[in-house]
mmCIF file of C-alpha atoms in Angstrom:
data_model
loop_
_atom_site.group_PDB
_atom_site.id
_atom_site.type_symbol
_atom_site.label_atom_id
_atom_site.label_comp_id
_atom_site.label_asym_id
_atom_site.label_seq_id
_atom_site.Cartn_x
_atom_site.Cartn_y
_atom_site.Cartn_z
ATOM 1 C CA MET U 1 13.993 -2.438 21.678
ATOM 2 C CA ASN U 2 11.041 -3.392 19.312
ATOM 3 C CA ARG U 3 11.867 -4.575 16.033
ATOM 4 C CA THR U 4 10.019 -3.278 12.988
ATOM 5 C CA LEU U 5 9.930 -5.201 9.300
ATOM 6 C CA ILE U 6 9.301 -2.959 6.487
ATOM 7 C CA VAL U 7 8.338 -4.439 3.355
ATOM 8 C CA THR U 8 8.595 -2.622 -0.095
ATOM 9 C CA ALA U 9 7.866 -4.179 -3.270
ATOM 10 C CA VAL U 10 10.949 -3.231 -5.593
ATOM 11 C CA THR U 11 14.818 -1.787 -4.840
ATOM 12 C CA ALA U 12 13.933 1.701 -5.337
ATOM 13 C CA GLU U 13 11.184 1.780 -2.769
ATOM 14 C CA ALA U 14 13.544 0.146 -0.330
ATOM 15 C CA ASP U 15 16.317 2.620 -1.564
ATOM 16 C CA ALA U 16 14.047 5.220 -0.647
ATOM 17 C CA VAL U 17 13.061 4.055 2.555
ATOM 18 C CA CYS U 18 16.688 3.370 3.774
ATOM 19 C CA ALA U 19 17.935 6.923 2.710
ATOM 20 C CA GLY U 20 15.203 8.101 5.346
ATOM 21 C CA LEU U 21 16.420 5.646 7.836
ATOM 22 C CA MET U 22 20.200 7.047 7.703
ATOM 23 C CA GLY U 23 18.310 10.490 8.787
ATOM 24 C CA SER U 24 20.409 13.583 9.889
ATOM 25 C CA TRP U 25 23.165 12.550 12.020
ATOM 26 C CA SER U 26 22.967 14.119 15.551
ATOM 27 C CA ARG U 27 25.337 13.903 18.577
ATOM 28 C CA GLY U 28 22.412 14.791 21.206
ATOM 29 C CA ARG U 29 19.009 13.225 21.690
ATOM 30 C CA THR U 30 17.501 16.715 22.010
ATOM 31 C CA ARG U 31 14.113 16.630 20.638
ATOM 32 C CA LEU U 32 13.677 19.191 18.176
ATOM 33 C CA PRO U 33 10.245 20.644 16.942
ATOM 34 C CA ALA U 34 8.527 18.835 14.485
ATOM 35 C CA GLY U 35 9.151 19.891 10.985
ATOM 36 C CA PRO U 36 10.624 18.508 7.718
ATOM 37 C CA ALA U 37 14.111 20.041 8.557
ATOM 38 C CA ASN U 38 14.218 18.548 11.916
ATOM 39 C CA LEU U 39 14.130 14.753 11.238
ATOM 40 C CA VAL U 40 16.821 13.538 13.148
ATOM 41 C CA SER U 41 17.902 9.896 13.699
ATOM 42 C CA PRO U 42 17.991 9.178 17.600
ATOM 43 C CA ASP U 43 21.154 7.468 18.958
ATOM 44 C CA TRP U 44 20.255 3.904 18.337
ATOM 45 C CA ASP U 45 20.501 4.521 14.585
ATOM 46 C CA ARG U 46 23.938 5.513 14.688
ATOM 47 C CA GLN U 47 25.351 2.935 12.368
ATOM 48 C CA LEU U 48 25.693 2.134 8.821
ATOM 49 C CA LEU U 49 23.141 -0.141 7.067
ATOM 50 C CA THR U 50 23.922 -3.755 7.473
ATOM 51 C CA THR U 51 22.864 -6.906 5.550
ATOM 52 C CA SER U 52 20.440 -9.202 7.055
ATOM 53 C CA THR U 53 19.706 -12.712 5.629
ATOM 54 C CA LEU U 54 16.218 -13.796 5.624
ATOM 55 C CA GLY U 55 16.135 -17.217 4.060
ATOM 56 C CA PRO U 56 16.654 -16.680 0.521
ATOM 57 C CA TYR U 57 15.996 -13.118 0.967
ATOM 58 C CA VAL U 58 18.678 -10.475 1.847
ATOM 59 C CA GLY U 59 17.540 -7.316 3.726
ATOM 60 C CA ARG U 60 19.098 -4.157 4.892
ATOM 61 C CA ARG U 61 19.020 -3.549 8.584
ATOM 62 C CA ARG U 62 19.754 -0.207 10.914
ATOM 63 C CA GLY U 63 19.005 -0.430 14.420
ATOM 64 C CA PRO U 64 15.788 -2.740 15.051
ATOM 65 C CA VAL U 65 14.494 -1.460 11.602
ATOM 66 C CA THR U 66 14.826 -4.041 8.654
ATOM 67 C CA VAL U 67 13.988 -3.301 5.158
ATOM 68 C CA LEU U 68 12.763 -5.991 2.426
ATOM 69 C CA ALA U 69 12.303 -5.592 -1.109
ATOM 70 C CA ALA U 70 10.216 -8.586 -1.689
ATOM 71 C CA GLY U 71 8.970 -8.376 -5.082
ATOM 72 C CA THR U 72 6.050 -7.021 -6.895
ATOM 73 C CA GLY U 73 2.799 -8.141 -6.326
ATOM 74 C CA GLY U 74 1.053 -10.034 -3.404
ATOM 75 C CA PRO U 75 2.141 -13.427 -4.014
ATOM 76 C CA ALA U 76 5.687 -12.145 -3.887
ATOM 77 C CA ALA U 77 4.830 -9.835 -1.307
ATOM 78 C CA ALA U 78 3.513 -12.431 1.149
ATOM 79 C CA ALA U 79 6.138 -14.913 0.445
ATOM 80 C CA GLY U 80 8.913 -12.207 1.318
ATOM 81 C CA ALA U 81 7.042 -11.200 4.461
ATOM 82 C CA ALA U 82 6.208 -14.728 6.000
ATOM 83 C CA THR U 83 9.651 -15.973 5.370
ATOM 84 C CA ALA U 84 10.908 -12.672 7.310
ATOM 85 C CA LEU U 85 8.569 -13.121 9.944
ATOM 86 C CA ALA U 86 9.416 -16.970 10.341
ATOM 87 C CA VAL U 87 13.327 -16.511 10.044
ATOM 88 C CA ALA U 88 12.844 -13.726 12.830
ATOM 89 C CA ASN U 89 10.940 -15.875 15.216
ATOM 90 C CA ALA U 90 13.303 -18.882 14.992
ATOM 91 C CA SER U 91 16.437 -16.786 15.581
ATOM 92 C CA GLY U 92 14.763 -15.650 18.824
ATOM 93 C CA GLN U 93 14.735 -12.007 17.509
ATOM 94 C CA PRO U 94 10.942 -11.423 16.189
ATOM 95 C CA PHE U 95 9.503 -8.841 14.717
ATOM 96 C CA ASP U 96 6.885 -6.330 16.628
ATOM 97 C CA LEU U 97 5.560 -4.404 13.732
ATOM 98 C CA VAL U 98 5.381 -4.849 10.153
ATOM 99 C CA LEU U 99 5.157 -1.727 7.598
ATOM 100 C CA MET U 100 4.065 -2.189 3.971
ATOM 101 C CA MET U 101 5.723 0.818 2.372
ATOM 102 C CA GLY U 102 6.011 2.144 -1.334
ATOM 103 C CA VAL U 103 4.536 4.288 -4.176
ATOM 104 C CA ALA U 104 0.747 4.016 -4.862
ATOM 105 C CA GLY U 105 -2.005 5.581 -7.109
ATOM 106 C CA GLY U 106 -4.115 8.288 -5.693
ATOM 107 C CA PHE U 107 -7.497 8.540 -6.619
ATOM 108 C CA ARG U 108 -8.596 12.004 -7.939
ATOM 109 C CA GLY U 109 -10.176 14.188 -5.168
ATOM 110 C CA TRP U 110 -8.613 12.277 -2.275
ATOM 111 C CA ALA U 111 -4.944 11.814 -2.834
ATOM 112 C CA GLU U 112 -2.747 13.516 -5.264
ATOM 113 C CA ILE U 113 0.879 13.108 -6.185
ATOM 114 C CA GLY U 114 3.480 13.635 -3.459
ATOM 115 C CA ASP U 115 0.872 12.952 -0.536
ATOM 116 C CA LEU U 116 1.326 10.287 2.034
ATOM 117 C CA VAL U 117 -1.451 7.680 2.612
ATOM 118 C CA VAL U 118 -1.982 5.513 5.749
ATOM 119 C CA ALA U 119 -4.501 2.697 5.190
ATOM 120 C CA GLU U 120 -7.544 2.498 7.714
ATOM 121 C CA ARG U 121 -8.582 -0.236 5.535
ATOM 122 C CA ILE U 122 -6.819 -2.563 3.012
ATOM 123 C CA VAL U 123 -8.965 -4.476 0.506
ATOM 124 C CA ALA U 124 -7.969 -6.952 -2.195
ATOM 125 C CA ALA U 125 -10.296 -5.363 -4.563
ATOM 126 C CA ASP U 126 -10.077 -8.049 -7.227
ATOM 127 C CA LEU U 127 -10.056 -11.217 -5.317
ATOM 128 C CA GLY U 128 -13.539 -12.999 -5.367
ATOM 129 C CA ALA U 129 -15.900 -13.941 -8.363
ATOM 130 C CA GLU U 130 -17.774 -11.988 -11.296
ATOM 131 C CA SER U 131 -21.530 -12.557 -11.097
ATOM 132 C CA GLY U 132 -23.621 -11.592 -13.930
ATOM 133 C CA LEU U 133 -24.919 -12.089 -17.415
ATOM 134 C CA ASP U 134 -22.954 -14.098 -19.959
ATOM 135 C CA GLU U 135 -22.146 -12.600 -23.345
ATOM 136 C CA GLU U 136 -24.576 -13.336 -26.152
ATOM 137 C CA PRO U 137 -23.243 -16.121 -28.216
ATOM 138 C CA PRO U 138 -22.494 -15.071 -32.048
ATOM 139 C CA ALA U 139 -25.539 -15.035 -34.176
ATOM 140 C CA ALA U 140 -26.163 -18.617 -35.858
ATOM 141 C CA THR U 141 -25.550 -16.734 -39.315
ATOM 142 C CA THR U 142 -22.131 -15.269 -38.247
ATOM 143 C CA ARG U 143 -19.538 -16.814 -39.805
ATOM 144 C CA VAL U 144 -16.345 -16.563 -37.687
ATOM 145 C CA SER U 145 -12.879 -17.579 -39.006
ATOM 146 C CA GLU U 146 -11.294 -20.390 -36.954
ATOM 147 C CA LEU U 147 -8.064 -17.772 -36.314
ATOM 148 C CA ASP U 148 -10.514 -15.508 -35.060
ATOM 149 C CA ARG U 149 -12.249 -17.716 -32.957
ATOM 150 C CA ASN U 150 -8.990 -19.171 -31.234
ATOM 151 C CA LEU U 151 -8.041 -15.261 -30.486
ATOM 152 C CA GLY U 152 -11.384 -14.206 -29.072
ATOM 153 C CA PHE U 153 -12.513 -12.148 -32.067
ATOM 154 C CA HIS U 154 -15.769 -11.816 -33.537
ATOM 155 C CA SER U 155 -16.273 -10.474 -37.496
ATOM 156 C CA THR U 156 -19.179 -8.615 -36.108
ATOM 157 C CA GLY U 157 -17.031 -6.981 -33.276
ATOM 158 C CA ALA U 158 -17.628 -7.628 -29.378
ATOM 159 C CA PRO U 159 -20.691 -8.790 -28.221
ATOM 160 C CA THR U 160 -23.237 -6.651 -26.206
ATOM 161 C CA HIS U 161 -24.131 -7.307 -22.747
ATOM 162 C CA ARG U 162 -27.818 -7.416 -22.505
ATOM 163 C CA ALA U 163 -30.519 -7.567 -19.708
ATOM 164 C CA GLY U 164 -32.988 -10.336 -19.405
ATOM 165 C CA ASP U 165 -35.643 -8.201 -21.606
ATOM 166 C CA GLY U 166 -32.980 -7.841 -24.502
ATOM 167 C CA ARG U 167 -31.786 -4.353 -23.423
ATOM 168 C CA ALA U 168 -27.928 -3.859 -22.956
ATOM 169 C CA GLY U 169 -27.539 -4.105 -19.219
ATOM 170 C CA ALA U 170 -24.936 -2.826 -16.835
ATOM 171 C CA GLU U 171 -21.874 -5.293 -15.788
ATOM 172 C CA GLY U 172 -22.364 -7.897 -13.283
ATOM 173 C CA ALA U 173 -22.170 -7.401 -9.522
ATOM 174 C CA PHE U 174 -18.624 -8.443 -7.594
ATOM 175 C CA LEU U 175 -18.965 -11.210 -5.337
ATOM 176 C CA THR U 176 -16.168 -10.574 -2.696
ATOM 177 C CA LEU U 177 -14.656 -13.228 -0.222
ATOM 178 C CA ASP U 178 -16.951 -12.252 2.239
ATOM 179 C CA ASP U 179 -19.994 -12.689 -0.076
ATOM 180 C CA LEU U 180 -18.537 -16.230 -0.779
ATOM 181 C CA GLY U 181 -18.234 -17.092 2.577
ATOM 182 C CA LEU U 182 -14.741 -18.021 1.971
ATOM 183 C CA GLY U 183 -12.993 -15.564 4.710
ATOM 184 C CA SER U 184 -12.607 -11.942 4.291
ATOM 185 C CA SER U 185 -11.136 -9.701 1.391
ATOM 186 C CA THR U 186 -10.489 -6.905 3.743
ATOM 187 C CA ALA U 187 -7.718 -6.282 6.527
ATOM 188 C CA ARG U 188 -8.025 -3.573 9.380
ATOM 189 C CA PRO U 189 -4.742 -2.155 10.830
ATOM 190 C CA ASP U 190 -5.356 -1.234 14.380
ATOM 191 C CA PRO U 191 -6.810 2.167 14.657
ATOM 192 C CA GLU U 192 -4.679 3.552 17.095
ATOM 193 C CA LEU U 193 -1.652 2.470 15.140
ATOM 194 C CA VAL U 194 -2.786 4.060 11.898
ATOM 195 C CA ALA U 195 -3.905 7.235 14.132
ATOM 196 C CA ARG U 196 -0.462 7.566 15.646
ATOM 197 C CA PHE U 197 1.539 6.898 12.279
ATOM 198 C CA GLY U 198 -0.654 9.759 11.019
ATOM 199 C CA THR U 199 0.293 12.156 13.358
ATOM 200 C CA VAL U 200 4.140 11.177 13.174
ATOM 201 C CA LEU U 201 4.099 11.498 9.411
ATOM 202 C CA ASP U 202 2.896 15.025 9.640
ATOM 203 C CA ALA U 203 6.386 16.058 10.419
ATOM 204 C CA THR U 204 7.121 15.661 6.793
ATOM 205 C CA GLY U 205 5.062 18.491 5.737
ATOM 206 C CA ARG U 206 3.357 16.360 2.998
ATOM 207 C CA ARG U 207 -0.412 15.941 3.246
ATOM 208 C CA ILE U 208 -1.574 13.074 5.268
ATOM 209 C CA VAL U 209 -4.795 11.086 3.816
ATOM 210 C CA THR U 210 -6.171 8.392 5.606
ATOM 211 C CA GLY U 211 -8.962 5.622 4.033
ATOM 212 C CA THR U 212 -9.130 2.823 2.005
ATOM 213 C CA VAL U 213 -6.362 1.245 0.030
ATOM 214 C CA VAL U 214 -7.186 -1.318 -2.127
ATOM 215 C CA SER U 215 -4.813 -4.090 -3.395
ATOM 216 C CA VAL U 216 -5.064 -5.432 -6.779
ATOM 217 C CA SER U 217 -3.490 -8.056 -9.241
ATOM 218 C CA THR U 218 -3.774 -5.594 -12.320
ATOM 219 C CA VAL U 219 -3.034 -2.199 -12.173
ATOM 220 C CA THR U 220 -5.887 0.075 -13.202
ATOM 221 C CA GLY U 221 -5.439 1.609 -16.223
ATOM 222 C CA THR U 222 -8.901 3.030 -17.393
ATOM 223 C CA GLU U 223 -11.238 5.708 -16.283
ATOM 224 C CA ARG U 224 -14.183 3.197 -16.443
ATOM 225 C CA ARG U 225 -12.206 0.763 -13.692
ATOM 226 C CA ALA U 226 -11.269 3.583 -11.803
ATOM 227 C CA ALA U 227 -15.134 4.781 -11.339
ATOM 228 C CA ALA U 228 -16.111 1.372 -10.820
ATOM 229 C CA LEU U 229 -13.499 0.696 -7.865
ATOM 230 C CA THR U 230 -14.383 4.305 -6.565
ATOM 231 C CA GLU U 231 -18.379 3.276 -6.748
ATOM 232 C CA ARG U 232 -17.837 -0.071 -4.940
ATOM 233 C CA LEU U 233 -14.989 0.678 -2.417
ATOM 234 C CA ASP U 234 -14.554 4.662 -2.269
ATOM 235 C CA PRO U 235 -10.814 4.117 -1.782
ATOM 236 C CA VAL U 236 -7.862 6.770 -1.796
ATOM 237 C CA ALA U 237 -4.995 5.003 -3.125
ATOM 238 C CA GLU U 238 -4.194 1.792 -5.077
ATOM 239 C CA ALA U 239 -1.596 -0.994 -4.834
ATOM 240 C CA MET U 240 -0.660 -4.149 -5.161
ATOM 241 C CA GLU U 241 0.958 -5.852 -1.910
ATOM 242 C CA GLY U 242 -0.696 -4.238 1.256
ATOM 243 C CA TYR U 243 -3.443 -6.755 1.436
ATOM 244 C CA ALA U 244 -0.792 -9.903 1.291
ATOM 245 C CA VAL U 245 1.475 -8.494 3.754
ATOM 246 C CA ALA U 246 -1.232 -7.479 6.351
ATOM 247 C CA LEU U 247 -2.465 -11.495 5.960
ATOM 248 C CA ALA U 248 1.533 -12.808 6.374
ATOM 249 C CA ALA U 249 1.664 -10.468 9.609
ATOM 250 C CA ARG U 250 -1.538 -11.605 10.871
ATOM 251 C CA ALA U 251 -0.571 -15.493 10.547
ATOM 252 C CA PHE U 252 2.456 -14.497 12.765
ATOM 253 C CA GLY U 253 0.327 -12.097 15.564
ATOM 254 C CA VAL U 254 2.326 -9.187 14.436
ATOM 255 C CA PRO U 255 0.106 -6.034 13.520
ATOM 256 C CA ALA U 256 0.808 -4.395 10.307
ATOM 257 C CA VAL U 257 0.053 -0.939 8.599
ATOM 258 C CA GLU U 258 0.253 0.182 5.357
ATOM 259 C CA ILE U 259 2.029 3.624 4.339
ATOM 260 C CA ARG U 260 2.054 4.680 0.348
ATOM 261 C CA ALA U 261 3.313 7.610 -1.444
ATOM 262 C CA VAL U 262 1.168 8.976 -4.543
ATOM 263 C CA SER U 263 3.233 8.550 -7.781
ATOM 264 C CA ASN U 264 0.275 9.079 -10.150
ATOM 265 C CA PRO U 265 -3.392 9.283 -10.525
ATOM 266 C CA VAL U 266 -5.301 6.325 -11.024
ATOM 267 C CA GLY U 267 -7.403 6.179 -14.047
ATOM 268 C CA ARG U 268 -6.236 6.044 -17.991
ATOM 269 C CA ARG U 269 -2.942 4.962 -17.937
ATOM 270 C CA ASP U 270 -0.447 7.610 -18.868
ATOM 271 C CA ARG U 271 3.198 7.346 -17.661
ATOM 272 C CA ALA U 272 3.739 11.061 -18.653
ATOM 273 C CA ALA U 273 1.462 12.140 -15.618
ATOM 274 C CA TRP U 274 3.807 10.073 -13.248
ATOM 275 C CA ASN U 275 6.184 11.650 -10.866
ATOM 276 C CA LEU U 276 8.033 8.900 -9.222
ATOM 277 C CA PRO U 277 10.833 11.231 -7.812
ATOM 278 C CA SER U 278 8.365 13.274 -5.867
ATOM 279 C CA ALA U 279 6.541 9.980 -4.520
ATOM 280 C CA LEU U 280 10.259 8.363 -3.697
ATOM 281 C CA ALA U 281 10.912 11.591 -1.813
ATOM 282 C CA SER U 282 7.941 11.713 0.187
ATOM 283 C CA LEU U 283 8.581 8.127 0.938
ATOM 284 C CA ARG U 284 12.153 8.701 2.277
ATOM 285 C CA MET U 285 10.738 11.569 4.346
ATOM 286 C CA ALA U 286 8.106 9.353 5.907
ATOM 287 C CA ALA U 287 10.684 6.531 6.859
ATOM 288 C CA ALA U 288 12.972 9.782 8.384
ATOM 289 C CA ALA U 289 10.019 10.898 10.478
ATOM 290 C CA LEU U 290 9.226 7.435 11.700
ATOM 291 C CA VAL U 291 12.635 7.094 13.159
ATOM 292 C CA ALA U 292 13.017 10.524 14.222
ATOM 293 C CA HIS U 293 10.203 10.901 16.739
ATOM 294 C CA PRO U 294 9.947 8.313 19.946
ATOM 295 C CA GLU U 295 6.195 7.615 18.727
ATOM 296 C CA GLY U 296 7.337 6.184 15.458
ATOM 297 C CA LEU U 297 9.043 3.242 15.196
ATOM 298 C CA VAL U 298 11.241 3.194 18.531
ATOM 299 C CA ALA U 299 8.158 2.806 20.714
ATOM 300 C CA VAL U 300 5.697 0.585 18.972
ATOM 301 C CA ALA U 301 4.168 -0.383 22.332
ATOM 302 C CA GLU U 302 3.509 2.986 23.764
ATOM 303 C CA THR U 303 0.060 3.977 23.845
ATOM 304 C CA VAL U 304 -1.217 6.708 21.508
ATOM 305 C CA ALA U 305 -2.680 8.474 24.088
ATOM 306 C CA SER U 306 0.675 9.790 25.199
ATOM 307 C CA SER U 307 1.332 11.430 21.776
ATOM 308 C CA GLY U 308 -1.751 13.302 21.452
ATOM 309 C CA ALA U 309 -2.728 11.230 18.363
ATOM 310 C CA GLY U 310 -6.074 9.920 19.483
ATOM 311 C CA GLN U 311 -7.989 12.977 17.624
ATOM 312 C CA GLY U 312 -6.873 10.935 14.539
ATOM 313 C CA ALA U 313 -4.637 11.716 11.676
ATOM 314 C CA HIS U 314 -4.535 15.014 9.716
ATOM 315 C CA ASN U 315 -2.830 16.820 6.531
ATOM 316 C CA GLY U 316 -0.608 19.340 6.756
ATOM 317 C CA ASN U 317 -3.225 21.754 5.702
ATOM 318 C CA GLY U 318 -5.715 20.978 8.796
ATOM 319 C CA VAL U 319 -8.112 19.173 7.142
ATOM 320 C CA GLY U 320 -9.669 15.952 8.683
ATOM 321 C CA PRO U 321 -8.931 12.557 6.913
ATOM 322 C CA HIS U 322 -11.163 10.819 4.227
ATOM 323 C CA THR U 323 -12.696 7.539 5.818
ATOM 324 C CA GLY U 324 -12.984 5.088 2.952
#
């Protein structure tokens, strides 16, 4: 039976996924029509969650699915995912699929609170180098106190970026790892897996969006940065761990997919606009859908053609996916 590793950042996300894995207990194998009320756990899933020791990490396991809360941010997620994959390989029970699941911010116009996002492309948005004009130094006549100098403050305010002709200029370009010849800032999940997961998740009744998900080290907190990311990458959602987990999975030759539930709009930081309960509920429903249908986690090796998912994922309103 194929084994799946689900990586989350924090315990709350792992709890939501585990709640979905528990599903609704059923005595039979009869397949019910797809729908939010018919997410029934298959027979192999009739057991309580058990702990699974993965080196220094403790995951939770049910059937062939192991859930691990690896920590927030790319380094922690990569370390956790790589350790789990290595331990599984050493034990002779390797994982066949890695899923990064958790909450995320949604870019306005593409993904709203409660929507489920399946990444067609995962981009490390701030991994690279800045390229542009330096700030002008303070004028020679400007006196800056030693304290202000140490704190980075200027008595006349922040210096202005200026173009070569002296006019105020736009910010410099961003150079990706690809531009620098240091590798790639992009991970691309298998399109067939993305299509199949989009189709399976449609059973949740939530709107399903596919497109680019950016992985960042600093969560966006201004409209200016949200606009810059939109202009450069046209993403549908922003998270922190997807790229790192995808690279860890790639190192072990295991396919990886990122699935996110939207908790807030990307832009000016406003915690009052966040709806974590709605996002966690979507995450729980996503996990339930993945184990309730044979084309989900149970049969990773099956072809997408058998599920009719070759036409691509779509949302519950019949609108086609966004491609970032």
